[in-house]
GROMACS .gro file of C-alpha atoms in nm:
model
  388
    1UNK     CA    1  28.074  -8.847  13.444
    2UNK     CA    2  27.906  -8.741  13.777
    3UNK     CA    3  27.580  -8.474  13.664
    4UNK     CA    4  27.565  -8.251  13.948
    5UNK     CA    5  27.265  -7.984  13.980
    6UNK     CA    6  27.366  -7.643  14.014
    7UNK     CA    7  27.262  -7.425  14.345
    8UNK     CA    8  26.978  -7.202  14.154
    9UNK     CA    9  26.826  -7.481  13.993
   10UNK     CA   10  26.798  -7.697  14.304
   11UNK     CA   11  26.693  -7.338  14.507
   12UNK     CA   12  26.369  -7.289  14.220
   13UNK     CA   13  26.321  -7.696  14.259
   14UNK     CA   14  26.289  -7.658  14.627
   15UNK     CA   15  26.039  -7.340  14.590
   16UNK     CA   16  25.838  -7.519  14.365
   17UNK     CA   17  25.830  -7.832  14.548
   18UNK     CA   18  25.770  -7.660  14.884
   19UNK     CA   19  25.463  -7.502  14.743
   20UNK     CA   20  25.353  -7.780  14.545
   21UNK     CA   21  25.348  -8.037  14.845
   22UNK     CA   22  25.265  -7.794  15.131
   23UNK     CA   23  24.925  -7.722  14.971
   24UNK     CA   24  24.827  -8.045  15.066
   25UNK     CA   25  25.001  -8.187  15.307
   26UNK     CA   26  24.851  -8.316  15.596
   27UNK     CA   27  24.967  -8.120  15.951
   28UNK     CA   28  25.210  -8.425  16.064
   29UNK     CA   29  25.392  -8.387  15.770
   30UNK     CA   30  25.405  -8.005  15.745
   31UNK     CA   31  25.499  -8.021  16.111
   32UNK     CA   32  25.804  -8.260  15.945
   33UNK     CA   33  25.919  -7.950  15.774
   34UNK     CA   34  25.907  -7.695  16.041
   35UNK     CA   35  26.130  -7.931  16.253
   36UNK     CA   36  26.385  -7.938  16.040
   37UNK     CA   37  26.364  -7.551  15.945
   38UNK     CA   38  26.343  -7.411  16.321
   39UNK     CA   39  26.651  -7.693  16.387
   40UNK     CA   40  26.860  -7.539  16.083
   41UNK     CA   41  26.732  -7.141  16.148
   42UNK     CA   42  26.916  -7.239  16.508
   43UNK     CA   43  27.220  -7.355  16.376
   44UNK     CA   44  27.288  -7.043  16.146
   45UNK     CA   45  27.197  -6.849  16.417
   46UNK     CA   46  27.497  -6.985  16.590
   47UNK     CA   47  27.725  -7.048  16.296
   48UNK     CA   48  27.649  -6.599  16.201
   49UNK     CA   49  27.884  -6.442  16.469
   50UNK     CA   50  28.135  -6.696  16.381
   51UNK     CA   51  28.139  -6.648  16.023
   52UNK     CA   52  28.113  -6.263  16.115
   53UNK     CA   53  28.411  -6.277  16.300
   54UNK     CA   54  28.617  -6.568  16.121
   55UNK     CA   55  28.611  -6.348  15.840
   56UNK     CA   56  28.592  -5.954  15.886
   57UNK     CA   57  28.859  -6.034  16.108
   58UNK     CA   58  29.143  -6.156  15.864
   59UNK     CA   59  28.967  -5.948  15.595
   60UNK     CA   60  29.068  -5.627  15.778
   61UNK     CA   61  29.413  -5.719  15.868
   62UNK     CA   62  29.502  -5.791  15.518
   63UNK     CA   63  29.385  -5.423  15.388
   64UNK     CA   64  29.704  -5.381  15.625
   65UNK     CA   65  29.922  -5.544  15.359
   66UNK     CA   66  30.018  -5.381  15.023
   67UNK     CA   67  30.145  -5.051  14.891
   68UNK     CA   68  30.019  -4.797  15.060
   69UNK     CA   69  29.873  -4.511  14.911
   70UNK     CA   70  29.770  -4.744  14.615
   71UNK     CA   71  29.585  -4.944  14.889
   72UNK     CA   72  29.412  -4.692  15.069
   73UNK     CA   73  29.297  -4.541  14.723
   74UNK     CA   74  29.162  -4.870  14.579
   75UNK     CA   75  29.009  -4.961  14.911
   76UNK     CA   76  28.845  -4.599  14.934
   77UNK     CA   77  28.687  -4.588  14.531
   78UNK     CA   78  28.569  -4.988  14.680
   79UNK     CA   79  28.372  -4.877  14.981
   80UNK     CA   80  28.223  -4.578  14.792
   81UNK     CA   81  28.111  -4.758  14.553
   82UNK     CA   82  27.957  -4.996  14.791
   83UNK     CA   83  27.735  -4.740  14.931
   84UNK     CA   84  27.611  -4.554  14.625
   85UNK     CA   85  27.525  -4.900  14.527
   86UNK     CA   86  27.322  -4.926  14.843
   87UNK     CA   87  27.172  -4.598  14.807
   88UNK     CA   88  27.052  -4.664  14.438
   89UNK     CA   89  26.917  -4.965  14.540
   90UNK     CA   90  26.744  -4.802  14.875
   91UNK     CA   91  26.534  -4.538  14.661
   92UNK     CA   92  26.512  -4.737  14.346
   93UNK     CA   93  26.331  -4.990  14.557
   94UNK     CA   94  26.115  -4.833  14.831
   95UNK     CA   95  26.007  -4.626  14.551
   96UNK     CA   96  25.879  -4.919  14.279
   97UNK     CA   97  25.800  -5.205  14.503
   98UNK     CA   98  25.565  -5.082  14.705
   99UNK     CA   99  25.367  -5.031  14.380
  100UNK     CA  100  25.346  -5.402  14.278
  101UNK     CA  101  25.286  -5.563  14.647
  102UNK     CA  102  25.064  -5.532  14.882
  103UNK     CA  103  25.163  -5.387  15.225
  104UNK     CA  104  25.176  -5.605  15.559
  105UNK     CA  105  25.075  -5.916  15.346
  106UNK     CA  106  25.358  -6.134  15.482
  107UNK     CA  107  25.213  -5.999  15.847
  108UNK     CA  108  25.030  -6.328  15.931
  109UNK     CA  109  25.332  -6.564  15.821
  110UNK     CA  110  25.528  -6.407  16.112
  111UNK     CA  111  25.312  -6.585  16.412
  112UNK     CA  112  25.309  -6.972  16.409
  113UNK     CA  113  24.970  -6.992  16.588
  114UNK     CA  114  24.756  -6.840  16.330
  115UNK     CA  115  24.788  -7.067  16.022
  116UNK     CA  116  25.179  -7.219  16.046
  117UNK     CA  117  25.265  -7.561  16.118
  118UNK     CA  118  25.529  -7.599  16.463
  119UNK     CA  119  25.776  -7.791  16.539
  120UNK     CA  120  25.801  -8.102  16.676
  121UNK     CA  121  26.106  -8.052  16.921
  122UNK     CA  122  26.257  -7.755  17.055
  123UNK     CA  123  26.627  -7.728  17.053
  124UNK     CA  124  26.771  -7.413  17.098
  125UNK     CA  125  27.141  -7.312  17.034
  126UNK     CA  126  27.263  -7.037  17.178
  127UNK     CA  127  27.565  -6.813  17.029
  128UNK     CA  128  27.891  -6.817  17.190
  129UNK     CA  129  27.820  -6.448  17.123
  130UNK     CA  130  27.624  -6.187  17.026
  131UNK     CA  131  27.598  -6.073  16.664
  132UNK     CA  132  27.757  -5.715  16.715
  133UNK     CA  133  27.984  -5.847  17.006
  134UNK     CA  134  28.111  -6.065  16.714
  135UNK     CA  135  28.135  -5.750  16.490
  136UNK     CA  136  28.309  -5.478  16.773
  137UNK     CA  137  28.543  -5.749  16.816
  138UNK     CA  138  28.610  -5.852  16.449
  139UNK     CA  139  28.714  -5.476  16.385
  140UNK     CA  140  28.888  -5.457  16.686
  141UNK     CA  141  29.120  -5.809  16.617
  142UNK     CA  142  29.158  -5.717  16.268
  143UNK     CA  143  29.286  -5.346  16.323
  144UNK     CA  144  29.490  -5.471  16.550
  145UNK     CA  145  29.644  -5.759  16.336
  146UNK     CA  146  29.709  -5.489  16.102
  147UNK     CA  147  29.862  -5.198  16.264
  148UNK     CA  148  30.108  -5.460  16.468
  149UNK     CA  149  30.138  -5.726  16.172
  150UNK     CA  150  30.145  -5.988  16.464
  151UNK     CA  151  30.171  -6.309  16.245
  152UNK     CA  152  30.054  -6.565  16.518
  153UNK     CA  153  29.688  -6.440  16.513
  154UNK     CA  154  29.694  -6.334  16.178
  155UNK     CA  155  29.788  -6.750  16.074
  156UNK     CA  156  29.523  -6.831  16.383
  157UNK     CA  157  29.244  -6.614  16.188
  158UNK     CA  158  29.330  -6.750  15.828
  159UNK     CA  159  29.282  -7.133  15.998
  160UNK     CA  160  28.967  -7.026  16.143
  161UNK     CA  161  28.858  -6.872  15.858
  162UNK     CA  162  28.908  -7.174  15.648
  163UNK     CA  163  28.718  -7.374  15.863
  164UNK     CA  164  28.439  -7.155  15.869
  165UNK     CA  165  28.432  -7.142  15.515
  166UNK     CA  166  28.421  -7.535  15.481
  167UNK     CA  167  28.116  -7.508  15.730
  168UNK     CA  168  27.907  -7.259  15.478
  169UNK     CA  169  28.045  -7.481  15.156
  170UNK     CA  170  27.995  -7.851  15.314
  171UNK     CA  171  27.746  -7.813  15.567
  172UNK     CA  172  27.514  -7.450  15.545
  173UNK     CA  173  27.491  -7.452  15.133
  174UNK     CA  174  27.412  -7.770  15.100
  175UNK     CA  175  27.163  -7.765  15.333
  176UNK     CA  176  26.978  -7.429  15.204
  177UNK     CA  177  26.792  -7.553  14.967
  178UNK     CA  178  26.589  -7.828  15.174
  179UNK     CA  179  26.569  -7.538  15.425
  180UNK     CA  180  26.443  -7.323  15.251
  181UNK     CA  181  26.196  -7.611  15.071
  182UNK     CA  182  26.052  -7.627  15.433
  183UNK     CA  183  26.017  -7.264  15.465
  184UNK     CA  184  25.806  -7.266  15.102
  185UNK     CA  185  25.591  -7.591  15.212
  186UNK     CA  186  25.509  -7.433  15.558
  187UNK     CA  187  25.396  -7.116  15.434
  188UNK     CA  188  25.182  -7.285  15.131
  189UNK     CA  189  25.019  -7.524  15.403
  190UNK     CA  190  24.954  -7.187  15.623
  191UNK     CA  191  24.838  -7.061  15.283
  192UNK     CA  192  25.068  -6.710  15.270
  193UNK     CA  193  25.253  -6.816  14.969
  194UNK     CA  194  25.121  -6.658  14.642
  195UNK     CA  195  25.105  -6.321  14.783
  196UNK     CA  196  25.550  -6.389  14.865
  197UNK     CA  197  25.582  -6.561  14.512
  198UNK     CA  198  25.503  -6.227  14.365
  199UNK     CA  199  25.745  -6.058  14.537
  200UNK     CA  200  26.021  -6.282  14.377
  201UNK     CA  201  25.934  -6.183  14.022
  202UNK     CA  202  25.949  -5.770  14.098
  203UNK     CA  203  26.289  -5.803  14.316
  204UNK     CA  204  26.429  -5.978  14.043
  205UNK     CA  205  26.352  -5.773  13.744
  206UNK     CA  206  26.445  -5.466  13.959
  207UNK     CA  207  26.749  -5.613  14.058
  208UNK     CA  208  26.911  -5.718  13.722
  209UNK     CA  209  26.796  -5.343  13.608
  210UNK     CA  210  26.979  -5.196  13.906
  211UNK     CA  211  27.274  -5.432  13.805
  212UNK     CA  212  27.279  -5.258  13.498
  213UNK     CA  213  27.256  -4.948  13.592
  214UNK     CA  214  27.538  -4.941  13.817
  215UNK     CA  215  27.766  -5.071  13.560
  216UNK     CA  216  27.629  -4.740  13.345
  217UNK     CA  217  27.743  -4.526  13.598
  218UNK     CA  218  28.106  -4.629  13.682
  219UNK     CA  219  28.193  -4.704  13.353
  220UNK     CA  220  28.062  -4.348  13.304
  221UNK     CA  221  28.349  -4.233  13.554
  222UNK     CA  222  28.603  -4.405  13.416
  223UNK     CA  223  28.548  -4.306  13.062
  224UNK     CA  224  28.529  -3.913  13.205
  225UNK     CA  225  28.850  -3.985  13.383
  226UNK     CA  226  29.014  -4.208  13.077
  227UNK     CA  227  28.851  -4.007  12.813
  228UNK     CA  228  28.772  -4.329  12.671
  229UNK     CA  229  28.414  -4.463  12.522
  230UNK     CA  230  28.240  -4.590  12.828
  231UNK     CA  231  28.021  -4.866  12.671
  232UNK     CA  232  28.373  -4.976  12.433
  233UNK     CA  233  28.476  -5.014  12.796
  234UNK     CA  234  28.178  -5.238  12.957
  235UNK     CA  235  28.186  -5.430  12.615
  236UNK     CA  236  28.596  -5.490  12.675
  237UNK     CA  237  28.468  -5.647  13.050
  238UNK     CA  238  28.156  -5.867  12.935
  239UNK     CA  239  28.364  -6.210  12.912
  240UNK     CA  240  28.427  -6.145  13.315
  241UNK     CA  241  28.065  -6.065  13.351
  242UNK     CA  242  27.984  -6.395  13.144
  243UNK     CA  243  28.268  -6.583  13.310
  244UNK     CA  244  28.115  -6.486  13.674
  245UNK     CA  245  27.756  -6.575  13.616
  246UNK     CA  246  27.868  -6.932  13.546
  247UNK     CA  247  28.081  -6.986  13.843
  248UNK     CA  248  27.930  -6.742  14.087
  249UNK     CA  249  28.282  -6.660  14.209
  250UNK     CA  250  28.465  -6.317  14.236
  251UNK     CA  251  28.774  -6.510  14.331
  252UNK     CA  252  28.748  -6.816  14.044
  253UNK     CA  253  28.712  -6.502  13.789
  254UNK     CA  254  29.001  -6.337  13.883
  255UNK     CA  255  29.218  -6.391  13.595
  256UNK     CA  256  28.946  -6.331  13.340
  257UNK     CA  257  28.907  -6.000  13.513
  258UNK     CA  258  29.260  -5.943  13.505
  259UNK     CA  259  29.312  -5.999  13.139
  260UNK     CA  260  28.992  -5.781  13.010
  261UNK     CA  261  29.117  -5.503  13.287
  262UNK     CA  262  29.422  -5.499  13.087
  263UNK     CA  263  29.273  -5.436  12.746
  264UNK     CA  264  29.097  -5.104  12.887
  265UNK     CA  265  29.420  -4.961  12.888
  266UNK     CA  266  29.426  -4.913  13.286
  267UNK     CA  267  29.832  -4.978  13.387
  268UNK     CA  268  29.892  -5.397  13.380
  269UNK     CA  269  30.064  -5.337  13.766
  270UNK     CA  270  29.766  -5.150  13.883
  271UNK     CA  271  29.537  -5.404  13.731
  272UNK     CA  272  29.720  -5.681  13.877
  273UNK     CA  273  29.676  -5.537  14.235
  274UNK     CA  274  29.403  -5.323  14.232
  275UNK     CA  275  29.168  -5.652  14.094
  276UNK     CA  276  29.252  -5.953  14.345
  277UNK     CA  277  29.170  -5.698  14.635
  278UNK     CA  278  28.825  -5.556  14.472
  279UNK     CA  279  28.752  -5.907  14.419
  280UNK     CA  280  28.728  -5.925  14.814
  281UNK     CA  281  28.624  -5.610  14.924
  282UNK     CA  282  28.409  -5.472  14.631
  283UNK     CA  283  28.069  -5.576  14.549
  284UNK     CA  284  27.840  -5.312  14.459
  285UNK     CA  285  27.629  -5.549  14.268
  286UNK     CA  286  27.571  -5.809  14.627
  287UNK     CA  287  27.486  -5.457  14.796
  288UNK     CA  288  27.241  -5.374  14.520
  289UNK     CA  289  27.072  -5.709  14.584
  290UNK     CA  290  27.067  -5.740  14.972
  291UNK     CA  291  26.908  -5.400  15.032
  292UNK     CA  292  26.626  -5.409  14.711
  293UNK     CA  293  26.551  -5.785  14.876
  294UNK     CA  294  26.594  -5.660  15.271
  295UNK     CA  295  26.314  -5.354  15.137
  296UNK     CA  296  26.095  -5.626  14.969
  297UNK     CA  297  26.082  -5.855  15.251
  298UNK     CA  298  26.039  -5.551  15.512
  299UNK     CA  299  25.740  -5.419  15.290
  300UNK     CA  300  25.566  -5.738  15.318
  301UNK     CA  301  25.619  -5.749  15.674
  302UNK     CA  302  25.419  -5.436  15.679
  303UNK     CA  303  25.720  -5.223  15.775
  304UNK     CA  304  25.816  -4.887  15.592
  305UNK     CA  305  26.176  -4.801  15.627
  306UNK     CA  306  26.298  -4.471  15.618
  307UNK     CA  307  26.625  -4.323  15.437
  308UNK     CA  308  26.752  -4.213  15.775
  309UNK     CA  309  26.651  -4.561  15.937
  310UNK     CA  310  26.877  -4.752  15.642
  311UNK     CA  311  27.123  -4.562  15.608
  312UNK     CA  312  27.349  -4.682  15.879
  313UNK     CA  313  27.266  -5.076  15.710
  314UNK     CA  314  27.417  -4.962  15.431
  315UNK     CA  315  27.740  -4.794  15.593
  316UNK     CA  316  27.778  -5.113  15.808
  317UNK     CA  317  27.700  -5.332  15.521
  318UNK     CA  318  27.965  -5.180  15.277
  319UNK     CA  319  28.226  -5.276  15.487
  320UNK     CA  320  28.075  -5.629  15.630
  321UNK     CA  321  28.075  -5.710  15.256
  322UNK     CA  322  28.482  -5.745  15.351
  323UNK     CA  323  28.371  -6.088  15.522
  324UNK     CA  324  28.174  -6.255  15.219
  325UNK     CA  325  28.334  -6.575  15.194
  326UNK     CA  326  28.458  -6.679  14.780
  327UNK     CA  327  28.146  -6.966  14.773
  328UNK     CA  328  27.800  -6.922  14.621
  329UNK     CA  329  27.580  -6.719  14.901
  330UNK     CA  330  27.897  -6.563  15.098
  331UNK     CA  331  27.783  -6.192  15.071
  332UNK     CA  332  27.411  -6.301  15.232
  333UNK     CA  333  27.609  -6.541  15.509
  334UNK     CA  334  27.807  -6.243  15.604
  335UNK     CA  335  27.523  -6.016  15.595
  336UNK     CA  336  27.279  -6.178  15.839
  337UNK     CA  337  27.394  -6.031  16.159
  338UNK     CA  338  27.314  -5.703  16.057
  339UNK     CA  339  26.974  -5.806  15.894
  340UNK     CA  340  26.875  -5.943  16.287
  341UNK     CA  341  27.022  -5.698  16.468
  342UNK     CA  342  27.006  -5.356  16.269
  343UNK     CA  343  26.653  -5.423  16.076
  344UNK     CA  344  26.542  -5.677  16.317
  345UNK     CA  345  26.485  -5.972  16.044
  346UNK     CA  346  26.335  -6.300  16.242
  347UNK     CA  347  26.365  -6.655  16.100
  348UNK     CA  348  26.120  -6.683  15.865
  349UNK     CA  349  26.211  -6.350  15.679
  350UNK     CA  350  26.587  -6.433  15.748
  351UNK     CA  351  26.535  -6.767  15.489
  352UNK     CA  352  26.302  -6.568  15.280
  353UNK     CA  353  26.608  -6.314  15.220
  354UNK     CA  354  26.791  -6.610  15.160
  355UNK     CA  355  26.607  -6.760  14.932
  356UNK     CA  356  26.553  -6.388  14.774
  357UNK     CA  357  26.924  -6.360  14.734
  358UNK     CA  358  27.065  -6.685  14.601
  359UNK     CA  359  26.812  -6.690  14.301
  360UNK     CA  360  27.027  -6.442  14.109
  361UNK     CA  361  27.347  -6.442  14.313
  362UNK     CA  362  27.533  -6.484  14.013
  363UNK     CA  363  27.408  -6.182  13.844
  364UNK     CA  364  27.528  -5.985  14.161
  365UNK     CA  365  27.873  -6.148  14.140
  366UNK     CA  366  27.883  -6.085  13.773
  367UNK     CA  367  27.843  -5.727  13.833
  368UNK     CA  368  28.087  -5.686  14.149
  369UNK     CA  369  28.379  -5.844  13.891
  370UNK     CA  370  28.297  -5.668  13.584
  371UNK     CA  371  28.298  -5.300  13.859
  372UNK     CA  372  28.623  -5.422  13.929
  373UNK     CA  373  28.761  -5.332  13.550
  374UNK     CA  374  28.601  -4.953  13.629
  375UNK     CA  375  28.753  -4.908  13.947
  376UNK     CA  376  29.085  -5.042  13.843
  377UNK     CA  377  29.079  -4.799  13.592
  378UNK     CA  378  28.984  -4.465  13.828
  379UNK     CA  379  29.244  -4.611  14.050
  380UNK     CA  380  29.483  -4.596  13.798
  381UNK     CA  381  29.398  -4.254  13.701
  382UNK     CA  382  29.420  -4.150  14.049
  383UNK     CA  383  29.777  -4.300  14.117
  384UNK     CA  384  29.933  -4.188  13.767
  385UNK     CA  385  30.191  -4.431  13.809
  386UNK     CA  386  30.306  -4.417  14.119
  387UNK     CA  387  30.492  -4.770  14.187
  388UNK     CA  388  30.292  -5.029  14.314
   0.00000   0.00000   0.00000
């Protein structure tokens, strides 16, 4: 039997190892590194506004499908809980990490002359398109898809979409962790990692209690709106939340989440079409870990953002969230455009966030999928059985 090493573990093994080496490596072979890390930070640079539009795209014109009323309530009780996600995490986060880091310490990291090693060839790759020509047009295709239920583009999109998604699986995934090694060594050899190790530890803790929290609160709502025992509820969901952490999938989980949905109570037809679509569109928990990370790595950076300032991230980023492909990492893939081009992320704290993210992105799926069971529920209360 083939043993094959997880993403996390081979994402800590490539931290470790990037540290370990880079703090004595001579400059030829850091310079090694950085070649391959400015050569890869080009190629997702290019690969972003495809996978922006390969996937919003269809994404949208299937919210055009389905039954109606019962769609545009699940799809509603989704996004909001998208962006109260977002807003937890925004003033859990500016509020309690600035206490354990200190401010502009990532600052030197950003300019390769001071302390980083370069690379050894330059090869650019420019996008077919911008990042938010790729997202006007996205929204635009996949309105349009929907309101006219043209089939041609919609079968186009779904092809594209699939080949997209074989590029972040075979090709961008894979490749993350040796990236992302190179980012580690680089930054040991330039001797600015300990103070971004710490940052790991805090963002995680934070995160998982965010996690947590979240789950409080709409199983809180539903068990106001079901008059039912909120925590009987979460404990009915845990084998989805369980189920999710080990394959880091809202989509593989899907029938797990189905059959504990069920047992709440919430009506089986509901259930069975409310929880396939939140498994696309809803992921509080991914939102609660892109913007506590996104704050982190803008703190170091020596930036302070405002509520006004990330507001409109979060907004954008509840429905970009639509476009996070079903493989380990989607929700971060689909959110890089608007990590350049809203809160002006460069490279190196583009694979930082990366990095950030993919250490507990199966807590974050876990708690999009076991949401699901709460939302199913409040959509079921809302549509008192109308017919699906």
């Amino acid at each position: 039997m083939k043993f094959k090493i997880g993403l996390l573990p081979r994402i800590i093994l490539a931290i470790a190892l990037g540290v370990l080496i880079g703090s004595f490596a001579p400059e030829w072979m850091a310079r090694i590194f950085a070649t391959f890390t400015a050569v890869f930070g080009n190629f997702l640079n290019f690969v972003v506004p495809l996978i922006i539009l390969g996937f919003i795209a269809p994404g949208i014109a299937k919210l055009g499908k389905g039954s109606g009323k019962l769609l545009g309530l699940a799809t509603g009780f989704a996004y909001a809980s998208t962006i109260v996600a977002g807003i937890l995490a925004f003033f859990a986060a500016s509020s309690i990490l600035p206490n354990f880091m200190e401010k502009g310490s990532m600052s030197g990291v950003d300019d390769p002359a001071e302390s980083l090693a370069t690379s050894f060839i330059d090869m650019p790759m420019e996008p077919v398109f911008g990042v938010m020509t790729a997202l006007i047009l996205a929204f635009l295709l996949g309105i349009g898809m929907a309101s006219t239920g043209s089939k041609t583009m919609f079968s186009f999109f779904e092809e594209f979409q699939s080949i997209i998604e074989k590029v972040i699986t075979y090709v961008i995934i894979p490749l993350l962790p040796f990236h992302i090694f190179g980012i580690f060594a680089n930054m040991a050899y330039g001797g600015a990692v300990a103070k971004i190790l710490s940052l790991f530890a805090v963002v995680f803790v934070l995160i998982l209690i965010l996690h947590w929290v979240m789950l409080v609160l709409q199983y809180s709502a539903a068990g106001a709106m079901t008059k039912k025992n909120p925590f009987f509820l979460l404990k009915t969901m845990l084998p989805a939340y369980f189920t999710a952490l080990g394959t880091q999938s809202s989509a593989a989980t899907i029938p797990v989440t189905v059959r504990q949905a069920r047992k709440t109570g919430a009506n089986e037809r509901v259930v069975d079409f409310a929880v396939p679509l939140f498994a696309t569109i809803h992921l509080s928990g991914s939102t609660i870990t892109l913007v506590s990370c996104s704050i982190g790595v803008l703190f170091l950076s020596g930036q302070t953002p405002s509520f006004t300032s990330f507001l409109p991230f979060i907004f954008m980023l509840g429905v970009t969230m639509i476009a996070a492909p079903g493989v380990p990492g989607g929700a971060v893939m689909a959110a890089l455009g608007l990590l350049e081009v809203m809160l002006g992320f460069d490279p190196t704290m583009i694979a930082l966030m990366i990095a950030l993210y993919m250490a507990q992105d199966s807590f974050g799926t876990a708690t999009n999928v076991t949401g699901d069971g709460a939302l199913a529920m409040i959509v079921d209360r809302f549509a008192n059985g109308k017919k699906v």
